[in-house]
Short mmCIF file of C-alpha atoms in Angstrom, two decimals:
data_model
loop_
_atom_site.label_atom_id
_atom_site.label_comp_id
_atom_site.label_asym_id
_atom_site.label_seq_id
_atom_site.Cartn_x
_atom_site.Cartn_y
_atom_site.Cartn_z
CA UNK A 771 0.00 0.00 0.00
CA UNK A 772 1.35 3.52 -0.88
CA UNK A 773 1.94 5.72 2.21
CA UNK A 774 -0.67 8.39 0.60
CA UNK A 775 -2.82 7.75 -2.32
CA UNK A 776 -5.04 10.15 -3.93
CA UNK A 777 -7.73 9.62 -7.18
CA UNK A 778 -5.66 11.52 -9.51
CA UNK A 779 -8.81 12.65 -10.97
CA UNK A 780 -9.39 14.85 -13.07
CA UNK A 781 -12.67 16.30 -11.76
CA UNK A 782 -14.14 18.38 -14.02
CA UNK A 783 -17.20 20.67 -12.61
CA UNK A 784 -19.12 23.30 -13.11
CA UNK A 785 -18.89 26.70 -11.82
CA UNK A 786 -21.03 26.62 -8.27
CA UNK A 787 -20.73 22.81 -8.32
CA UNK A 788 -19.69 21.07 -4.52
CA UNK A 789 -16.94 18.83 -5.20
CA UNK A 790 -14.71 16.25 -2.35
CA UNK A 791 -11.31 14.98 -2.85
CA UNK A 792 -10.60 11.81 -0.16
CA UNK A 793 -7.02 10.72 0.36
CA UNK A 794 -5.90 7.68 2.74
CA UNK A 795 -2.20 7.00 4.52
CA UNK A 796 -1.15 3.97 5.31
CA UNK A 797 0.68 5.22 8.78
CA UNK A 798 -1.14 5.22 11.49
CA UNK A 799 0.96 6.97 13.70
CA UNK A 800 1.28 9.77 11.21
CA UNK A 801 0.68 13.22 13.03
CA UNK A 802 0.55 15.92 10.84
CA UNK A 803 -1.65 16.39 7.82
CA UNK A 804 -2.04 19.34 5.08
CA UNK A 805 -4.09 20.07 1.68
CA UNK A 806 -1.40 21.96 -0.36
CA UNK A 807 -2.80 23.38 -4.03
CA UNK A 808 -0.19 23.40 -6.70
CA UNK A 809 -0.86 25.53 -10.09
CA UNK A 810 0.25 24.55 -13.55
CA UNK A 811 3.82 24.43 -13.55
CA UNK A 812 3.91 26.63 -10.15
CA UNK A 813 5.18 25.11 -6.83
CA UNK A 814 2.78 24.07 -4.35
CA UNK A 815 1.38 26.16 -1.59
CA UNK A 816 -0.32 25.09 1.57
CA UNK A 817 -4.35 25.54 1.33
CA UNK A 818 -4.78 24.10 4.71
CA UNK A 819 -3.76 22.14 8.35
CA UNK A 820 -6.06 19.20 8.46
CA UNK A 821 -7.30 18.67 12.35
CA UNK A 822 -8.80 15.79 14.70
CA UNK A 823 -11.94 18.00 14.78
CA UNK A 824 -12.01 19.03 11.01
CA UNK A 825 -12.07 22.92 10.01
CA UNK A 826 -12.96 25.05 7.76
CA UNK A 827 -11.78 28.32 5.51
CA UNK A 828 -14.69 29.93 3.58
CA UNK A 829 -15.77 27.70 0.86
CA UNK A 830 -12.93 25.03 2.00
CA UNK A 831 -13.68 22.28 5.06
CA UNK A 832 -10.73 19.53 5.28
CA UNK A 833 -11.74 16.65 7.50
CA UNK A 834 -9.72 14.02 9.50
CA UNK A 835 -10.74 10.46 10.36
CA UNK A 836 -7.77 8.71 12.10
CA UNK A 837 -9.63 6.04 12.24
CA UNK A 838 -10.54 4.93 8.97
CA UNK A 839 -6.93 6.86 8.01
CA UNK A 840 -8.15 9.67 5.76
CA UNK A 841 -8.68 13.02 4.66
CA UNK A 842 -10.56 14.97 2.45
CA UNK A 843 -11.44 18.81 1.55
CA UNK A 844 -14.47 19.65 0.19
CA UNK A 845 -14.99 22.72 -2.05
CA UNK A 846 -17.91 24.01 -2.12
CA UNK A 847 -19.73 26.78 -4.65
CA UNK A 848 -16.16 26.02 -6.97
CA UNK A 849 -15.30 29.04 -8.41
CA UNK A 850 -13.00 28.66 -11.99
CA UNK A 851 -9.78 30.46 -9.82
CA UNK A 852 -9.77 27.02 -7.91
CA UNK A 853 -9.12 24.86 -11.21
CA UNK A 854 -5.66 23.26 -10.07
CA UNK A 855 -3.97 20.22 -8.33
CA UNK A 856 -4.69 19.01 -4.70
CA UNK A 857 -1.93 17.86 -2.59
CA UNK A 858 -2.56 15.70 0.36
CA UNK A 859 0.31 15.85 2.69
CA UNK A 860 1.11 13.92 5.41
CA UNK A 861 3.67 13.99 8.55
CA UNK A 862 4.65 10.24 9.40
CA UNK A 863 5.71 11.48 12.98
CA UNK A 864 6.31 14.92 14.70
CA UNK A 865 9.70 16.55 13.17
CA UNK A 866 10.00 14.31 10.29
CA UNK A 867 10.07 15.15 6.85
CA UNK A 868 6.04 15.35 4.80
CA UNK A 869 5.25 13.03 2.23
CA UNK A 870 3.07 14.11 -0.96
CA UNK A 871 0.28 12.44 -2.38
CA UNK A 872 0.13 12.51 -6.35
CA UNK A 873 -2.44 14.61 -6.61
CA UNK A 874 -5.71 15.34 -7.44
CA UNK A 875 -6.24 17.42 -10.28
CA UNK A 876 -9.64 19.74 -10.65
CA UNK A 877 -10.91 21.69 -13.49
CA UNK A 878 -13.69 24.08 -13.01
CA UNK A 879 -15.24 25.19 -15.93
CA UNK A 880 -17.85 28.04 -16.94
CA UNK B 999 9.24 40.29 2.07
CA UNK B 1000 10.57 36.95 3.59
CA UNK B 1001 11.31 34.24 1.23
CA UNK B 1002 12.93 31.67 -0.86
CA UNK B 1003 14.53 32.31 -3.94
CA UNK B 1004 15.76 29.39 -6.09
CA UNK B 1005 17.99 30.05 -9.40
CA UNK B 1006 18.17 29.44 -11.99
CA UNK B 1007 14.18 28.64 -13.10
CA UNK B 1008 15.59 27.38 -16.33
CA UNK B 1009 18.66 25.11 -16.72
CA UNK B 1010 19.68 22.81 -19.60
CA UNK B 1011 22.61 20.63 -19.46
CA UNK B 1012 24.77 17.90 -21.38
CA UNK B 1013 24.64 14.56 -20.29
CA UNK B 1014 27.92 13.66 -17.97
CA UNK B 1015 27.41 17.94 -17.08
CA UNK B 1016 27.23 17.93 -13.09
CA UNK B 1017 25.03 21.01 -12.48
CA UNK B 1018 23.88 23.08 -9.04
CA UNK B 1019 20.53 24.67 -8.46
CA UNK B 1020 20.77 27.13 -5.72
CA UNK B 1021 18.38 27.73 -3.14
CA UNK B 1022 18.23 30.44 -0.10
CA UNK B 1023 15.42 31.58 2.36
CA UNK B 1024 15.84 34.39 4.55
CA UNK B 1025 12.69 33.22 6.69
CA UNK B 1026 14.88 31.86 9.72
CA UNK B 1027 13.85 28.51 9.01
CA UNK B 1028 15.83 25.96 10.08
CA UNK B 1029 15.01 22.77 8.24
CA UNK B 1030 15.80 22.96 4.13
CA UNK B 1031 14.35 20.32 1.82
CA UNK B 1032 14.88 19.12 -1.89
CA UNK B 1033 12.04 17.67 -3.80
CA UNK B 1034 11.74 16.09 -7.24
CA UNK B 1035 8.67 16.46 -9.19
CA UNK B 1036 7.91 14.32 -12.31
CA UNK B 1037 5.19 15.00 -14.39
CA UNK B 1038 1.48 13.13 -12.70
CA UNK B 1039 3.71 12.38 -10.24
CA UNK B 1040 3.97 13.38 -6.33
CA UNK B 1041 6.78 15.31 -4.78
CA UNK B 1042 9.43 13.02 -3.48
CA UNK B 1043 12.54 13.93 -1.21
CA UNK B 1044 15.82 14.53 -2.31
CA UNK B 1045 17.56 15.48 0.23
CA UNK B 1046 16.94 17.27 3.74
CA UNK B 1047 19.03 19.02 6.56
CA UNK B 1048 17.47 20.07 9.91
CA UNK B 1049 20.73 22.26 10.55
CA UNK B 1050 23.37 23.37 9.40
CA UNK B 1051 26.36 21.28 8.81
CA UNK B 1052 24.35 18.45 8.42
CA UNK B 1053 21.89 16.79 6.34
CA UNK B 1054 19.96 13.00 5.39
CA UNK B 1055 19.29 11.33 2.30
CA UNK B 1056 15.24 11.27 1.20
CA UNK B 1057 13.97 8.72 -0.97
CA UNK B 1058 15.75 9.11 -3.95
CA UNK B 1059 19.04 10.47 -3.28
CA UNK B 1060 21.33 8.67 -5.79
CA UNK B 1061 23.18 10.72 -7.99
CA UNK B 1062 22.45 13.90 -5.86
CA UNK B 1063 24.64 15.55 -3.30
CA UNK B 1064 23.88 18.75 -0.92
CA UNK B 1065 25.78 21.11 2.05
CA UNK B 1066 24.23 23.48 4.49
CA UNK B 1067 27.36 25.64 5.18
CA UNK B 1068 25.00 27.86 6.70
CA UNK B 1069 21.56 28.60 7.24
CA UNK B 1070 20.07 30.35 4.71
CA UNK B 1071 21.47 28.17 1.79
CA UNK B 1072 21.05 24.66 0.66
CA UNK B 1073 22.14 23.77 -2.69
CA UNK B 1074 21.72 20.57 -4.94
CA UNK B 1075 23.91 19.17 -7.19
CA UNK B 1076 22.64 17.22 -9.77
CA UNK B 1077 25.75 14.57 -10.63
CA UNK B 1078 26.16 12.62 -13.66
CA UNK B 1079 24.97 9.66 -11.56
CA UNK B 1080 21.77 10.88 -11.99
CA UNK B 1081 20.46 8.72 -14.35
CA UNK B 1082 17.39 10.76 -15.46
CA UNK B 1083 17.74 13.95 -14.20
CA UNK B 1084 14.81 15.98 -16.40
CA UNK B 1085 12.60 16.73 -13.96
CA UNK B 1086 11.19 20.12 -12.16
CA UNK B 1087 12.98 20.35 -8.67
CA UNK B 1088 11.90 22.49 -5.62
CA UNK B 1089 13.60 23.69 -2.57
CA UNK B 1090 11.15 24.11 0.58
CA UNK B 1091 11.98 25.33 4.10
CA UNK B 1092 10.47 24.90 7.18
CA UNK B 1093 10.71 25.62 11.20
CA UNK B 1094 11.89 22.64 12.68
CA UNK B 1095 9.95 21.47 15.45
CA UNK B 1096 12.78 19.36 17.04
CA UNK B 1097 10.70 16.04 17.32
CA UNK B 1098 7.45 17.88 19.06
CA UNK B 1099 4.08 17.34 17.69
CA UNK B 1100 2.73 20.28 15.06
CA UNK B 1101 2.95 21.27 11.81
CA UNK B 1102 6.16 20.86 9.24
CA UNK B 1103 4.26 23.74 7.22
CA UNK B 1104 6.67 23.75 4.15
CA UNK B 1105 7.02 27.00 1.92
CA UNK B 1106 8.29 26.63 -1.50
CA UNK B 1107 10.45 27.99 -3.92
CA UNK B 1108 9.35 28.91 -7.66
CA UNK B 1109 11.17 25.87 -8.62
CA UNK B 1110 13.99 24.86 -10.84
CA UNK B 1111 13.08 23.00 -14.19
CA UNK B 1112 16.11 21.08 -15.53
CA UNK B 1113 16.35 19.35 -18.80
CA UNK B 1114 18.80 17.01 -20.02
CA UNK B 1115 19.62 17.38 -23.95
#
C-alpha cells in the first residue's frame, strides 16, 4: 500500500458545483496532515492544516478520520480560480520530513 | 518580504554535465528540503538538513549531493549519476519542530526545471 494515495482525478465541474477529494495513509501513527494546491507548472502552496476535529476556511472544510486513516477537503460553490492540483500531505511522525500524495487534479469550468 | 529564492528557473545541461541549483530563504527557518517532481507524479525527497552542517538522504538520493554551510542556503547538485535527471525540482523550508508534535508547514520555492539534452 502507498503511504498516501489520492484519485488523480481529473474532476471536471461546473462553476457553483460542490466537489470532495478523499485521500488515505497507510501510517497510522502519522501526526501531521495538510491540503497543499499546486498551479500549472507553479510550486505548491499550503491551502490548509487538516485537524482531529475538522475545520474550515470559507468555501474550504478539510476533514480528519484517524480512524478509517483519511482526509478529504471539500470545495464548495467552486469558483474557476480554484481549477488546479490538490496535494494531500502527510507527517509520518512529529519533526520528520512530509510526504506528498500525487495529486488530485480539478478543473472548473464556466 | 521573507522568502525563498531558487535560481536558476531554467537550466539545460549535457549529459555527464554535473550542475547546481541554488536555493536560499531568509525566513529563519531551520530545516531545508529538496524535492523532485515528475510530471502526474507526487513530490518526493531529495535530500533534507534540519541544521546546518548536516543533512539526510530522502527517498531518492542517488546521484544527488547537498551542504548546508550555513543557514540560509542549501544547494543541490545534480551529478552525472543521476540517471534521469529531467525533472522540475523544488527547494522548501520549514521551522523545525525538534521532534514535538505540530505542523512541518513547508514553503516553496518557484522551482527549478532542468532538462537534459
Amino acid at each position: 500500500r502507498k503511504e498516501v494515495e489520492q484519485d488523480p482525478g481529473p474532476f471536471n465541474v461546473p462553476e457553483g458545483a460542490t466537489v470532495a477529494f478523499n485521500c488515505t495513509y497507510s501510517n497510522s501513527a502519522s501526526q501531521s496532515f495538510f491540503w497543499y494546491r499546486q498551479d500549472c507548472r507553479k510550486e505548491p502552496k499550503l491551502l490548509m492544516s487538516v485537524y482531529s476535529s475538522g475545520n474550515e476556511d470559507g468555501r474550504f472544510t478539510a476533514q480528519l478520520n484517524r480512524a478509517s486513516q483519511y482526509i478529504s477537503l471539500l470545495i464548495r460553490d467552486s469558483k474557476l480560480s480554484d481549477s488546479a492540483t490538490y496535494l494531500c500531505v502527510v507527517a509520518p511522525q512529529a519533526g520528520t520530513a512530509l510526504i506528498f500524495g500525487k495529486g488530485t487534479t480539478l478543473s472548473v469550468s464556466s | 518580504d521573507g522568502g525563498i529564492t531558487q535560481s536558476p528557473k531554467y537550466l539545460f545541461r549535457k549529459e555527464g554535465q554535473n550542475v547546481t541549483l541554488s536555493c536560499e530563504q531568509n525566513l529563519n527557518h531551520d530545516a531545508m528540503y529538496w524535492y523532485r517532481q515528475d510530471p502526474g507524479q507526487g513530490l518526493r525527497l531529495i535530500y533534507y538538513s534540519q541544521i546546518v552542517n548536516d543533512f539526510q538522504k530522502g527517498d531518492i538520493a542517488e546521484g544527488y549531493s547537498v551542504s548546508r554551510e550555513k543557514k540560509e542556503s542549501f544547494p543541490l547538485t545534480v551529478t552525472s549519476a543521476q540517471k534521469n535527471p529531467t525533472a522540475f525540482y523544488l527547494c522548501a523550508s520549514s521551522k523545525w519542530t525538534g521532534g514535538r508534535s505540530g505542523a512541518n508547514v513547508l514553503t516553496f520555492g518557484a522551482g527549478s526545471r532542468l532538462t537534459v539534452l
